[in-house]
Backbone as a chain_set.jsonl record, in Angstrom:
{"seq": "XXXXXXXXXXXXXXXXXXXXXXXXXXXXXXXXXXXXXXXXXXXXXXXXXXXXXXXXXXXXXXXXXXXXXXXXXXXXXXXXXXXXXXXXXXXXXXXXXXXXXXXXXXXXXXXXXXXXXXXXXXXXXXXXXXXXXXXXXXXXXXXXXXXXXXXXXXXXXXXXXXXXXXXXXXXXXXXXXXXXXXXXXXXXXXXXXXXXXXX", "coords": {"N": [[0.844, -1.181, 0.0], [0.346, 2.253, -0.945], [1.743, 5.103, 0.95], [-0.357, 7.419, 1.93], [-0.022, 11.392, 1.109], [0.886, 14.368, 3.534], [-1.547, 16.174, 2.438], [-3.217, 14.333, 1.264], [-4.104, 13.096, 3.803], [-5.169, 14.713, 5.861], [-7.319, 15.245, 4.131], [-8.946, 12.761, 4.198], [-9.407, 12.4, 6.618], [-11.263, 14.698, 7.114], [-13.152, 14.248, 5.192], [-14.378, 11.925, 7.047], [-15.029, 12.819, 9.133], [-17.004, 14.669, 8.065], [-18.873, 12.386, 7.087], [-20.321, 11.279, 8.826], [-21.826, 13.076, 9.643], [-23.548, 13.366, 7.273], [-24.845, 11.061, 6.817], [-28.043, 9.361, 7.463], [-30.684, 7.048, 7.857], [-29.743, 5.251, 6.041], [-26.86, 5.115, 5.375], [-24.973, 6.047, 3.399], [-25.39, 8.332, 1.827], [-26.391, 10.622, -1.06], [-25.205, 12.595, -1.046], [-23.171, 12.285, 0.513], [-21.401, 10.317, -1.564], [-21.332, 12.734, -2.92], [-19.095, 14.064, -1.703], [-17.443, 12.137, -1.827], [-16.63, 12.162, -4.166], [-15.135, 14.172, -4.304], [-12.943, 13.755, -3.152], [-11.94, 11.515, -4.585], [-11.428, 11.863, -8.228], [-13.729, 11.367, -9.876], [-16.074, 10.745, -12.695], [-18.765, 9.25, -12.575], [-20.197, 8.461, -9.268], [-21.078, 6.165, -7.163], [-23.233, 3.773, -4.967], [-24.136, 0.609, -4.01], [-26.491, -1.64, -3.093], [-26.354, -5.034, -3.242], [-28.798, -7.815, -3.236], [-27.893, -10.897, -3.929], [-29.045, -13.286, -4.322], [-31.951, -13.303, -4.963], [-31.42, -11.47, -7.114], [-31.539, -8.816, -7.311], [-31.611, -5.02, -6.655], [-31.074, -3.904, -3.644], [-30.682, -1.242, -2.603], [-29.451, 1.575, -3.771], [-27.544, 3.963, -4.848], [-26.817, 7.265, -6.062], [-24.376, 10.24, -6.721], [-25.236, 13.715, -6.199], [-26.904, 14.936, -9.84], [-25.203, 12.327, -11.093], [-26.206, 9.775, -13.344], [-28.881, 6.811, -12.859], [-27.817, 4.91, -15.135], [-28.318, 1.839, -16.234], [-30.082, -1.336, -15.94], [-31.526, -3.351, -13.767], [-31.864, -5.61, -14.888], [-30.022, -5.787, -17.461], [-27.326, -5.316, -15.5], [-27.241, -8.349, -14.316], [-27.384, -9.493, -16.075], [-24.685, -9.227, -17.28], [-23.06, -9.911, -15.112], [-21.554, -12.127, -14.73], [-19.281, -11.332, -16.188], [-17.867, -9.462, -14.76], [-14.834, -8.635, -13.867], [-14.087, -7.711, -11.201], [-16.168, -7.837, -9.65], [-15.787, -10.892, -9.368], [-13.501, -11.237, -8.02], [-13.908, -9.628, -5.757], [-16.569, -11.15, -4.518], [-14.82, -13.474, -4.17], [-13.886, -12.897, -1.092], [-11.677, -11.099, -1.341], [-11.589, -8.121, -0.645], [-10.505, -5.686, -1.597], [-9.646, -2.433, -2.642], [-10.126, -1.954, -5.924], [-9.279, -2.022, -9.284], [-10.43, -1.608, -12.745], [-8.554, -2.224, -14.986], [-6.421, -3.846, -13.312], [-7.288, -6.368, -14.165], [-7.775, -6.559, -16.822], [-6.398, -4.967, -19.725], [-7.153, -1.804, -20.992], [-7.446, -2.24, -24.297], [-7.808, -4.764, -24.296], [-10.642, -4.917, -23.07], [-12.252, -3.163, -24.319], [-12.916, -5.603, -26.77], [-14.755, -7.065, -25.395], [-17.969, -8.577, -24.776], [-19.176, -7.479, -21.952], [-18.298, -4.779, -22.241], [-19.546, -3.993, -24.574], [-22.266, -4.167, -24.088], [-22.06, -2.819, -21.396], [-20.355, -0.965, -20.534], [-19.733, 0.596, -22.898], [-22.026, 1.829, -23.685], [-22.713, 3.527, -21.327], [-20.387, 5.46, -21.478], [-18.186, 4.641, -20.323], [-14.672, 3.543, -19.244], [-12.778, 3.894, -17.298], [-12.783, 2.258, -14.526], [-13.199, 1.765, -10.188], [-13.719, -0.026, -7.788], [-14.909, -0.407, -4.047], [-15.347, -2.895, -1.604], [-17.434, -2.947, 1.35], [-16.806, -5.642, 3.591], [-18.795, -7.807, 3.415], [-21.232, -10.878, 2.994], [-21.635, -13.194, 0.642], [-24.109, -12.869, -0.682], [-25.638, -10.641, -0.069], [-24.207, -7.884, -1.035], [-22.205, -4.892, -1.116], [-21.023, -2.112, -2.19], [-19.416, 0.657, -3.177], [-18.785, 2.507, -5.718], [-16.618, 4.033, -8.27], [-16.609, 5.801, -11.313], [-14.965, 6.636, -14.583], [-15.271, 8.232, -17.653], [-14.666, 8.085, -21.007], [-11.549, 8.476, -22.733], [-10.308, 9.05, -20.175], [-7.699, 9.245, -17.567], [-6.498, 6.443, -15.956], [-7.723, 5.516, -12.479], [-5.278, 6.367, -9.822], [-2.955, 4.8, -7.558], [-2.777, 6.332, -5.601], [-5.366, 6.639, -5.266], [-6.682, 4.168, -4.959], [-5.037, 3.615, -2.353], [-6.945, 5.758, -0.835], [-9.401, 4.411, -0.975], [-8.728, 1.837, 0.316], [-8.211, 2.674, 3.062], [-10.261, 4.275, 3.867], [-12.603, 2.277, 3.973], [-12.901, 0.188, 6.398], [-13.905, 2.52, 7.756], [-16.536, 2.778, 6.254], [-17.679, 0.579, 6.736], [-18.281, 0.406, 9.596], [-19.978, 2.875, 9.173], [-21.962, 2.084, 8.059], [-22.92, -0.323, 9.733], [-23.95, 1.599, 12.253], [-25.699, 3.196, 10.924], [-27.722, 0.823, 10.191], [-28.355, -0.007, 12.571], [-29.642, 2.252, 13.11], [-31.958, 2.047, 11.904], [-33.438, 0.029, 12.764], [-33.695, 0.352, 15.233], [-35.876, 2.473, 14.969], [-37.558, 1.552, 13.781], [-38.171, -0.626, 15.46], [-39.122, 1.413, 17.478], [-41.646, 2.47, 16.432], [-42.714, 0.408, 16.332], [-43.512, 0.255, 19.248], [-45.003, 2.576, 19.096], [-47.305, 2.209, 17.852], [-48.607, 0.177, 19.083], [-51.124, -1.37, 20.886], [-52.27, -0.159, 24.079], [-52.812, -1.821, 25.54], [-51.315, -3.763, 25.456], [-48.287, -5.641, 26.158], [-45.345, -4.8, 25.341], [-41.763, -3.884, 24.565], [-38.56, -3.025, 24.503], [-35.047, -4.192, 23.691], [-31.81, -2.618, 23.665]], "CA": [[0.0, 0.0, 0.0], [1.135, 3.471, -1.19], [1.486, 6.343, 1.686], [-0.701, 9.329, 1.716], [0.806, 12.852, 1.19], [-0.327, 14.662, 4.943], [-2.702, 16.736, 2.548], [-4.217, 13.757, 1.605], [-4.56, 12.523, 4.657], [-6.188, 15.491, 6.033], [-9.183, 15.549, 3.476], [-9.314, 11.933, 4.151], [-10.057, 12.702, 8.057], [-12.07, 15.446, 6.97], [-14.218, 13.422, 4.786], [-14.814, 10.938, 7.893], [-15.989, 14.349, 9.874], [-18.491, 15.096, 7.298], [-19.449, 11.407, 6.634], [-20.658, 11.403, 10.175], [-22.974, 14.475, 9.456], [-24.642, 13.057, 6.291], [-25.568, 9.396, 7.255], [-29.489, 9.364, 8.113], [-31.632, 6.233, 8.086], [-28.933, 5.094, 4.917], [-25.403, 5.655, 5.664], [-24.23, 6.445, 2.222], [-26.296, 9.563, 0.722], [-25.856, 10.96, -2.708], [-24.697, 13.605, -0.263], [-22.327, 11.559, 0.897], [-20.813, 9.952, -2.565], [-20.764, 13.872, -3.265], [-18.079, 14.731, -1.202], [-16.166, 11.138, -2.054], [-16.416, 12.321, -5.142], [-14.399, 15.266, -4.102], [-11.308, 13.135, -2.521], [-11.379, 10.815, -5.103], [-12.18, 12.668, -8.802], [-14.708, 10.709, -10.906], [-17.274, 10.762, -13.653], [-19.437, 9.187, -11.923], [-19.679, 7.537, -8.032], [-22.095, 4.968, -7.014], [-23.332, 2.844, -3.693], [-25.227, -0.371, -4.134], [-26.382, -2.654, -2.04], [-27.045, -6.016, -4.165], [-29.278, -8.891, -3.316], [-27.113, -11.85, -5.139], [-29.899, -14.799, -4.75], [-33.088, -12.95, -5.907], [-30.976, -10.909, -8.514], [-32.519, -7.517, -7.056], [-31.143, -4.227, -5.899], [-31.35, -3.884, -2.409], [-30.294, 0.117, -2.172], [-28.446, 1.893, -4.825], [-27.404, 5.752, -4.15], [-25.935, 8.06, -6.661], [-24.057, 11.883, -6.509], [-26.546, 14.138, -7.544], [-26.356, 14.972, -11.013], [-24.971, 11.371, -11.791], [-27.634, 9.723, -13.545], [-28.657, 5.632, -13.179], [-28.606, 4.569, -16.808], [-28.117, 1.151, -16.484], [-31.641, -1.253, -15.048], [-31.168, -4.542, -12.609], [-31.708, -6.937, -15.752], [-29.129, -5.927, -17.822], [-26.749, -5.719, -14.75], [-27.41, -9.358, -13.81], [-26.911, -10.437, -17.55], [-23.846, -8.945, -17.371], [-22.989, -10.087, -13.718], [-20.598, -12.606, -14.586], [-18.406, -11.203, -16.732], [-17.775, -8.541, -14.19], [-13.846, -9.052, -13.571], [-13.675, -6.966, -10.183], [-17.062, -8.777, -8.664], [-15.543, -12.326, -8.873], [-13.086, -11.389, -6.875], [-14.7, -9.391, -4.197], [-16.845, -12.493, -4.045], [-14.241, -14.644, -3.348], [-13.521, -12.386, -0.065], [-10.995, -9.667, -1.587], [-12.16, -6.702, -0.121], [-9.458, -4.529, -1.356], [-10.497, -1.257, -3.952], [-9.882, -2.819, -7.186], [-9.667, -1.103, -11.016], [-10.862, -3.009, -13.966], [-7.147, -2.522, -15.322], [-6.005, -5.177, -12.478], [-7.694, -7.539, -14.596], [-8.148, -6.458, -18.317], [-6.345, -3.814, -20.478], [-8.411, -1.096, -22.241], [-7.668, -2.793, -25.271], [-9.027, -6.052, -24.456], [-12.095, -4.458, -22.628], [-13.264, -2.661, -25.614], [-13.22, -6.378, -27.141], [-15.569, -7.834, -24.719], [-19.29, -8.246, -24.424], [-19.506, -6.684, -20.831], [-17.997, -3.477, -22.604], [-20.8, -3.929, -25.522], [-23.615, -4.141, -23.407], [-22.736, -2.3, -20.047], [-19.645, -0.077, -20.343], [-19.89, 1.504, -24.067], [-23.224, 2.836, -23.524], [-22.455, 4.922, -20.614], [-19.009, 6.39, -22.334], [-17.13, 4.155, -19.414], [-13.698, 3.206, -19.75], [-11.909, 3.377, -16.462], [-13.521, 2.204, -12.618], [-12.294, 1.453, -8.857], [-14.595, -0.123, -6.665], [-14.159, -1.049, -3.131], [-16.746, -3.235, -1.003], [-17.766, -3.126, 2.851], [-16.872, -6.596, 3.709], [-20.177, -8.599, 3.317], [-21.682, -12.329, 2.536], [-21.884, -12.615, -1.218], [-25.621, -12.714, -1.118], [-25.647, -8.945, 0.313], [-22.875, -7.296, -1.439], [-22.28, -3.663, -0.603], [-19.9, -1.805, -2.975], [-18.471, 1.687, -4.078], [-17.999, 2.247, -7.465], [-16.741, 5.075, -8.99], [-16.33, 5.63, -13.092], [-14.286, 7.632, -15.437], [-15.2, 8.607, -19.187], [-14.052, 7.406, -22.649], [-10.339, 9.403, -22.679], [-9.793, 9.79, -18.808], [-6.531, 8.693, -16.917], [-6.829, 5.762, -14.484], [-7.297, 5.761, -11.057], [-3.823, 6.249, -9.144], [-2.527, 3.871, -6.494], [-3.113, 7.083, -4.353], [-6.668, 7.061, -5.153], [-6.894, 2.687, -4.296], [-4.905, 4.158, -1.043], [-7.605, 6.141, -0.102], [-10.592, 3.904, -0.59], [-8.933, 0.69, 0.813], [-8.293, 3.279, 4.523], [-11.746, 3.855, 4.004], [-13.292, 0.595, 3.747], [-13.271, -0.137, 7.713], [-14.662, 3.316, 8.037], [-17.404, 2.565, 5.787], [-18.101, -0.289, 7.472], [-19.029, 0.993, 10.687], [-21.0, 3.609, 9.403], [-23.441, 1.255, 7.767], [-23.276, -0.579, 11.086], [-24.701, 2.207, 12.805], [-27.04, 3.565, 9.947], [-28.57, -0.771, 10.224], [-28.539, 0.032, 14.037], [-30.373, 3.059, 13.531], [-33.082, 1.673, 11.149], [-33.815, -1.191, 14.069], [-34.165, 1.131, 16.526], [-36.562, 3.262, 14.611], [-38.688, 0.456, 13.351], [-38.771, -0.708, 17.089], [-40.183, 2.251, 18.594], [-42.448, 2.511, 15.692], [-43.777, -0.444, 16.187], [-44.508, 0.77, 19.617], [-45.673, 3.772, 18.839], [-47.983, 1.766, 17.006], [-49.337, -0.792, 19.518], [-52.32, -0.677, 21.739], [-52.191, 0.277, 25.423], [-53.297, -2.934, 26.514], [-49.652, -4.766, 24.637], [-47.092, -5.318, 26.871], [-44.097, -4.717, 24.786], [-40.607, -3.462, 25.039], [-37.726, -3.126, 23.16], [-34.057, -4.063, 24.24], [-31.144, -2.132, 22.44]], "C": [[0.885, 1.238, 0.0], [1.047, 4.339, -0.05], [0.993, 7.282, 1.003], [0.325, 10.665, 2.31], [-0.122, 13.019, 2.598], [-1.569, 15.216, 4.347], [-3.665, 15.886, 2.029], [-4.473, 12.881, 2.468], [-5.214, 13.409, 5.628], [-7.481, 15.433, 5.797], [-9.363, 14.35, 3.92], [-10.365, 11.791, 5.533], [-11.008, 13.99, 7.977], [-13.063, 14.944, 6.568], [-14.897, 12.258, 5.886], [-15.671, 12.04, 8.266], [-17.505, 14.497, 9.158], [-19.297, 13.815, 6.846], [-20.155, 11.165, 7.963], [-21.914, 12.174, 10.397], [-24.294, 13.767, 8.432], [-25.251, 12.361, 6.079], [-26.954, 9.821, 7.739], [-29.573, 7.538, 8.448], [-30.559, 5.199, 6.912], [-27.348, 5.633, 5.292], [-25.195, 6.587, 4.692], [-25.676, 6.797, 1.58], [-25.738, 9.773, -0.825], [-25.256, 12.304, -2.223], [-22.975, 13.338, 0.146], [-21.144, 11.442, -0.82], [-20.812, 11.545, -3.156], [-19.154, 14.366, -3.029], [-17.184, 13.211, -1.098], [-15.421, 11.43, -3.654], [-15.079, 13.689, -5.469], [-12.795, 15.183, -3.606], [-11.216, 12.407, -3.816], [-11.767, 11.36, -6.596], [-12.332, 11.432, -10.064], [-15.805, 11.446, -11.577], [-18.505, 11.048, -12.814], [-19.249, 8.708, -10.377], [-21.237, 7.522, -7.506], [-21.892, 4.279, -5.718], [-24.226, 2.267, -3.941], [-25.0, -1.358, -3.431], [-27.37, -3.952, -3.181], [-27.972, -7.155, -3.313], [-28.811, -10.232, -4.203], [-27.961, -12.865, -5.542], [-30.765, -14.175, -5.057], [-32.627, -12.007, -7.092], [-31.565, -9.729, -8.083], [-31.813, -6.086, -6.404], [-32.302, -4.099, -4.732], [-31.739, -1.813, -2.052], [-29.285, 0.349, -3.159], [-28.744, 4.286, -4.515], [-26.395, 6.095, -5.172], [-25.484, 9.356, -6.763], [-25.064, 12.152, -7.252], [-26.011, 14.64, -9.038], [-25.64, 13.824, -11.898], [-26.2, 10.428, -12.282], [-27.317, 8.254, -13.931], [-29.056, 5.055, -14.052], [-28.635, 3.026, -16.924], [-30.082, 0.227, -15.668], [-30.706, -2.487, -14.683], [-31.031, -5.683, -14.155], [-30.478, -6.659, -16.933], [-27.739, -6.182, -16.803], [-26.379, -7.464, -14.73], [-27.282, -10.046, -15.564], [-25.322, -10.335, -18.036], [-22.462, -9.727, -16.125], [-21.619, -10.954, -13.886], [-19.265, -12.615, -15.024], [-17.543, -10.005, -16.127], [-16.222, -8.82, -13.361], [-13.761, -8.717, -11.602], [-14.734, -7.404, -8.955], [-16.549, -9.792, -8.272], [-14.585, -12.422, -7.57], [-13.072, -10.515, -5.664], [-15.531, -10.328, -3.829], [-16.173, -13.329, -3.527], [-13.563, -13.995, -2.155], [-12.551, -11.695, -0.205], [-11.33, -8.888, -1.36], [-11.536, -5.428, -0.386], [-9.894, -3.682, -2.682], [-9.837, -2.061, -4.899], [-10.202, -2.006, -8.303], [-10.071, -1.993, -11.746], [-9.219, -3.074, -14.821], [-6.557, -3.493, -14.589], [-6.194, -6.182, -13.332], [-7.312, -7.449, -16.158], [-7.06, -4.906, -18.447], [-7.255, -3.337, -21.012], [-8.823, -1.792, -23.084], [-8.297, -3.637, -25.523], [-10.268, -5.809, -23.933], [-12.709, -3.544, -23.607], [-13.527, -3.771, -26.71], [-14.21, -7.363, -26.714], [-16.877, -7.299, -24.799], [-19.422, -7.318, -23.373], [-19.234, -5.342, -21.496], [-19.185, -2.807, -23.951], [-21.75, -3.673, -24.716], [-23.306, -3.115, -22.201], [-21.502, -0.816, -20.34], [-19.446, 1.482, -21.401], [-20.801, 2.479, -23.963], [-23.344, 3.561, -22.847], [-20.859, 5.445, -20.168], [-17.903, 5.926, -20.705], [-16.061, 3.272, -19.641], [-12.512, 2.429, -18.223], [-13.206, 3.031, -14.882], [-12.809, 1.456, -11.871], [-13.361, 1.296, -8.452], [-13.767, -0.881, -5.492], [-15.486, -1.683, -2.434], [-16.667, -2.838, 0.021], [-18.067, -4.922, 2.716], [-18.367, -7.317, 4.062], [-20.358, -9.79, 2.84], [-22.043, -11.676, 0.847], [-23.531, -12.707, -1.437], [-25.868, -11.38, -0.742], [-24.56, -8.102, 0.093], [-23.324, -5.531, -0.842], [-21.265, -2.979, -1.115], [-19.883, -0.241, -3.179], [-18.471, 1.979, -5.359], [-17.635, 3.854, -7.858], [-15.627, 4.824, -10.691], [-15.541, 7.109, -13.619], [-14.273, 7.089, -17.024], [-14.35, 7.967, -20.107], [-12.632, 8.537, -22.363], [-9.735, 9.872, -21.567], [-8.554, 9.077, -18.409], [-7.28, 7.356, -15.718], [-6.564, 5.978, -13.587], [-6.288, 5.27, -10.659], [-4.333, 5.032, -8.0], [-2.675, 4.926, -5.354], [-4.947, 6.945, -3.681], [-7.197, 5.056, -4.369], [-6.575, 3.319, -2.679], [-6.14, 4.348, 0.132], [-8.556, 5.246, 0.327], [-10.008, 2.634, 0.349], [-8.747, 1.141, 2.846], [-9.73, 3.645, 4.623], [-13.361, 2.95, 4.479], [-13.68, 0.704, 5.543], [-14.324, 0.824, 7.988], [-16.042, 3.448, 7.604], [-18.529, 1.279, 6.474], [-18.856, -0.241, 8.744], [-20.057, 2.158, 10.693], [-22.384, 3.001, 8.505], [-23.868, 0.35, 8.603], [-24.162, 0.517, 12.356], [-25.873, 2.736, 11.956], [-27.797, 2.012, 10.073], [-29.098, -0.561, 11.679], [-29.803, 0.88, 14.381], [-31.949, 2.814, 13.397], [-34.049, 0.865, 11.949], [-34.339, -0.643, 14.709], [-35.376, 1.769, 16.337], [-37.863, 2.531, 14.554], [-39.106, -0.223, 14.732], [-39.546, 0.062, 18.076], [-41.123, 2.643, 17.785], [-43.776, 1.618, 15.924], [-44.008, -0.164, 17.722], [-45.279, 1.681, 20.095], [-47.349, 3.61, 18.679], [-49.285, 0.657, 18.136], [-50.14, 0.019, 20.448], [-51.806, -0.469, 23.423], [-52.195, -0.684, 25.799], [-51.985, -4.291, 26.203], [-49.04, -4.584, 25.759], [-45.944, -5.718, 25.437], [-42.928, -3.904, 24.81], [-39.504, -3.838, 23.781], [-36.269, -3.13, 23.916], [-33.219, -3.612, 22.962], [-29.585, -2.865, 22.902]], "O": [[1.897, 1.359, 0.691], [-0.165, 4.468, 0.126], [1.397, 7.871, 0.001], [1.017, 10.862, 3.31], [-1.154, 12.428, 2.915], [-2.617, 15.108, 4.984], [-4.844, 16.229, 2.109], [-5.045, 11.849, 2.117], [-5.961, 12.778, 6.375], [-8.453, 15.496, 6.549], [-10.484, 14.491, 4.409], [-11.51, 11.346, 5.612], [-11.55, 14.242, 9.053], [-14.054, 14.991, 7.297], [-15.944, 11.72, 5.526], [-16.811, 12.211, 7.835], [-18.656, 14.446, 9.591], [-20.353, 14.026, 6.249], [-20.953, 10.305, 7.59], [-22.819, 11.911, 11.189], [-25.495, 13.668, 8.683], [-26.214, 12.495, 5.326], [-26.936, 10.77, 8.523], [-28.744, 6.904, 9.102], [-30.827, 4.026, 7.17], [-27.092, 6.832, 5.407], [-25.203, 7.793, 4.94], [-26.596, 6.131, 1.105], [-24.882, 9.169, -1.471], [-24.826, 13.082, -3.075], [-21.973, 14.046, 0.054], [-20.313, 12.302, -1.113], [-20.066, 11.569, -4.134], [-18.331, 14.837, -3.813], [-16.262, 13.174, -0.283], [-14.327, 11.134, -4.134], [-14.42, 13.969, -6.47], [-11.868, 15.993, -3.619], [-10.15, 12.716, -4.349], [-12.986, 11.462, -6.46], [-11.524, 10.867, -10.802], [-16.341, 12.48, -11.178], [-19.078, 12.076, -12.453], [-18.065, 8.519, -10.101], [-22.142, 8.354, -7.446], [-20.761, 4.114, -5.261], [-25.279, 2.865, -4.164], [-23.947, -1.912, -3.118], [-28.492, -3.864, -3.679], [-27.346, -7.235, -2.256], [-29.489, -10.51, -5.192], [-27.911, -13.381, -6.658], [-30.606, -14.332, -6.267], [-33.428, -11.785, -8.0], [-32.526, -9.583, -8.839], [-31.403, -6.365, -5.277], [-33.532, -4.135, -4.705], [-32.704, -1.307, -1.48], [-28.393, -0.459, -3.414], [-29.53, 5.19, -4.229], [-25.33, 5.487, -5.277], [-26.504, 10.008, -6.987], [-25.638, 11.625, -8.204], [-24.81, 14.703, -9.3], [-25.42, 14.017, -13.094], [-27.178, 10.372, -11.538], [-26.397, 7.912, -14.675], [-30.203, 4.621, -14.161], [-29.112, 2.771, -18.029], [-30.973, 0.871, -15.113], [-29.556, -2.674, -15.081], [-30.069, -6.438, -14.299], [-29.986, -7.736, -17.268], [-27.014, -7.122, -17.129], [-25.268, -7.817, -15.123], [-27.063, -11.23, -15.819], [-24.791, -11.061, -18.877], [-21.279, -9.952, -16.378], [-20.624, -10.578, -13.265], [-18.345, -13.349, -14.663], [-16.62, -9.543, -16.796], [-16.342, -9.225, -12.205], [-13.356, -9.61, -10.857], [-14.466, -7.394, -7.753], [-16.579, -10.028, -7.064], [-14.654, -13.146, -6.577], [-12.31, -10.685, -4.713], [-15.408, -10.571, -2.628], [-16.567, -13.993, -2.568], [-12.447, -14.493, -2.006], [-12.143, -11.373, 0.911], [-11.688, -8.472, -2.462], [-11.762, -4.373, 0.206], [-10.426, -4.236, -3.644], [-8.963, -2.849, -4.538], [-11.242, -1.35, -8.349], [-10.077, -3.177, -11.408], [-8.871, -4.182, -15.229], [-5.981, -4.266, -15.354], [-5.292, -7.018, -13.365], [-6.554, -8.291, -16.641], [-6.957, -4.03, -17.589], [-8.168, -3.989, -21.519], [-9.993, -2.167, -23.15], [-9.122, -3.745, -26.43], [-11.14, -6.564, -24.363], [-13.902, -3.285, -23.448], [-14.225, -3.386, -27.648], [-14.531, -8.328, -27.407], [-17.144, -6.099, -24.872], [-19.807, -6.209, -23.743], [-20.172, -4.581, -21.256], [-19.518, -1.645, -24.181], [-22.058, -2.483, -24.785], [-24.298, -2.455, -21.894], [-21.976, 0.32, -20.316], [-19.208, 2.658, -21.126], [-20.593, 3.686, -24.088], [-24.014, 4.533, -23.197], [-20.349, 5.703, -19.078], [-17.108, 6.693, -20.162], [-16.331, 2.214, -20.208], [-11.893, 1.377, -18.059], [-14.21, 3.651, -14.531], [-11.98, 0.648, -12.29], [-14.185, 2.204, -8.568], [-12.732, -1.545, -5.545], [-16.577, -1.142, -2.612], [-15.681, -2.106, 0.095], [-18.992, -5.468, 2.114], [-18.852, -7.168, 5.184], [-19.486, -10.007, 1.998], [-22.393, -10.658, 0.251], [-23.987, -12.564, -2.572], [-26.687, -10.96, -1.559], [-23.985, -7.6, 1.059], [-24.375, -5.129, -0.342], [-20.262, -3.179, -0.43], [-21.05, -0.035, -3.512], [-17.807, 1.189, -6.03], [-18.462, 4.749, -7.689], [-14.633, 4.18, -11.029], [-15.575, 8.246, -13.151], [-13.69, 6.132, -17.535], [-13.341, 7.345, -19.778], [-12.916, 9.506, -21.659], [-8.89, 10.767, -21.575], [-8.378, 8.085, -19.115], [-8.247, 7.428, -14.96], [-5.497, 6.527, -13.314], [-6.02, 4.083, -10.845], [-5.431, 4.566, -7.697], [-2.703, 4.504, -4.198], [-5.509, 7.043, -2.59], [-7.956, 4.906, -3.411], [-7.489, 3.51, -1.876], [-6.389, 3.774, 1.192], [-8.78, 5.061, 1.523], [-10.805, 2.311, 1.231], [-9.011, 0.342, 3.744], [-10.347, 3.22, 5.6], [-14.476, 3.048, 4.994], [-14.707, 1.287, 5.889], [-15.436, 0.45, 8.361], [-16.817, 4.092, 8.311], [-19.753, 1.223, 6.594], [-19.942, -0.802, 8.897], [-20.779, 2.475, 11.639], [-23.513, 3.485, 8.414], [-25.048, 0.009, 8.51], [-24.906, 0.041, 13.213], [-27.01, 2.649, 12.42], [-28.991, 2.303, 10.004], [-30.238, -0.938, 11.949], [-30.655, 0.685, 15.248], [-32.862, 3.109, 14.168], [-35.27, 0.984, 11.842], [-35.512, -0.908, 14.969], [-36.125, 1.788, 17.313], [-38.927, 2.811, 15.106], [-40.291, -0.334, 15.044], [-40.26, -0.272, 19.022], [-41.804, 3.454, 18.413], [-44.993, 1.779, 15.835], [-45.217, -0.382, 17.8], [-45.999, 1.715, 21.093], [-48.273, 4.325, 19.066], [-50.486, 0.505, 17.913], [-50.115, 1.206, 20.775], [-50.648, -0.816, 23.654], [-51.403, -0.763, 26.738], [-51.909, -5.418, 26.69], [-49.146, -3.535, 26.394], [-45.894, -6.759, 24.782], [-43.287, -2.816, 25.259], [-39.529, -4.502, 22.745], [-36.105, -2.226, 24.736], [-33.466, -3.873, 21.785], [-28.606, -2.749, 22.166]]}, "num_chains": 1, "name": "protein.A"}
C-alpha cells in the first residue's frame, strides 16, 4: 500500500468528519458519494447494495447529477463477466480497477464493454466493497469517461483506509433503522400490549 501525502490525509479525516454528518436512516447519501467524489475525482460515483440470490437491488445511491442509466436486468446479464465482482466475491475486499484484470484494449473487445460499459461512455472504474456475505454485497464504485486517466494507487490508497470506516457507518445507519422500526412499532401498539424493546 502506497502512503498518503499529509494533505491527503487530512481531506481523508475530513471526509470521515463530514461522513458522520450526512448518514441518516442510509449511511451512504448521494450527499455523501458527493463529497467522495471530491477526494477521489470521478465521472461518476455509485453505492449499491445487491441482493445476489433474488438478482434484485437492495439500495443503490448516486451523486446528484450522476444519472442511473443502467436497469437490474441488464446488470445481472452482465454479472458474470464482471472481472472486479468475482473477486470481491471470493472475499478480496481490497479497492480494485478493472485494469487489475483487463487492459483497455481487451475491454473494448468484450461483451460486458458492448452491453454495459460503451453505452455509458465508461472506460476506467475502482470499486471497493464493505466486507459482506456474497448474497448482500455492498460496494463503491466510482467511473471515469471514454479518454480519462486511471485511477492512481493514491486514489486505491484512499478507498482501501476507508473501507473499515465505511463499514461501521453502515453498522450504525442498520442500528439506527432497528431502533426506529422498534419504537415505531410501539408507537404503534395498543395500550393494553405489553411490549418493550431491548437495544
Amino acid at each position: 500500500m502506497s502512503v498518503l501525502a499529509p494533505r491527503d490525509a487530512e481531506r481523508v479525516l475530513r471526509f470521515l468528519g463530514d461522513a458522520e454528518e450526512l448518514g441518516d436512516d442510509h449511511a451512504f447519501t448521494p450527499q455523501l458519494l458527493e463529497e467522495l467524489g471530491k477526494l477521489i475525482r470521478a465521472d461518476e460515483v455509485s453505492y449499491c447494495e445487491l441482493d445476489r440470490v433474488r438478482q434484485r437491488d437492495r439500495y443503490v445511491a448516486m451523486r446528484p447529477g450522476d444519472e442511473w442509466q443502467e436497469t437490474e436486468a441488464e446488470y445481472w446479464e452482465i454479472s458474470n463477466d464482471y472481472p472486479t465482482c468475482h473477486q470481491h466475491d471470493s472475499g478480496d475486499f481490497r479497492a480494485l480497477k478493472l485494469s487489475d484484470f483487463i487492459s483497455l484494449r481487451q475491454l473494448r473487445n468484450t461483451r460486458i464493454y458492448a452491453l454495459w460499459f460503451r453505452p455509458a461512455n465508461i472506460e476506467r472504474e475502482i470499486s471497493v466493497p464493505i466486507p459482506s456475505p456474497p448474497w448482500h454485497t455492498k460496494t463503491f464504485v466510482l467511473d471515469r469517461y471514454f479518454g480519462s486517466r486511471d485511477f492512481s494507487e493514491r486514489d486505491r490508497t484512499v478507498l482501501d483506509l476507508l473501507r473499515p470506516h465505511f463499514a461501521r457507518l453502515w453498522r450504525s445507519a442498520d442500528t439506527r433503522r432497528r431502533l426506529r422500526a422498534a419504537l415505531d412499532g410501539l408507537d404503534s401498539a395498543s395500550e393494553h400490549e405489553a411490549r418493550g424493546v431491548i437495544v
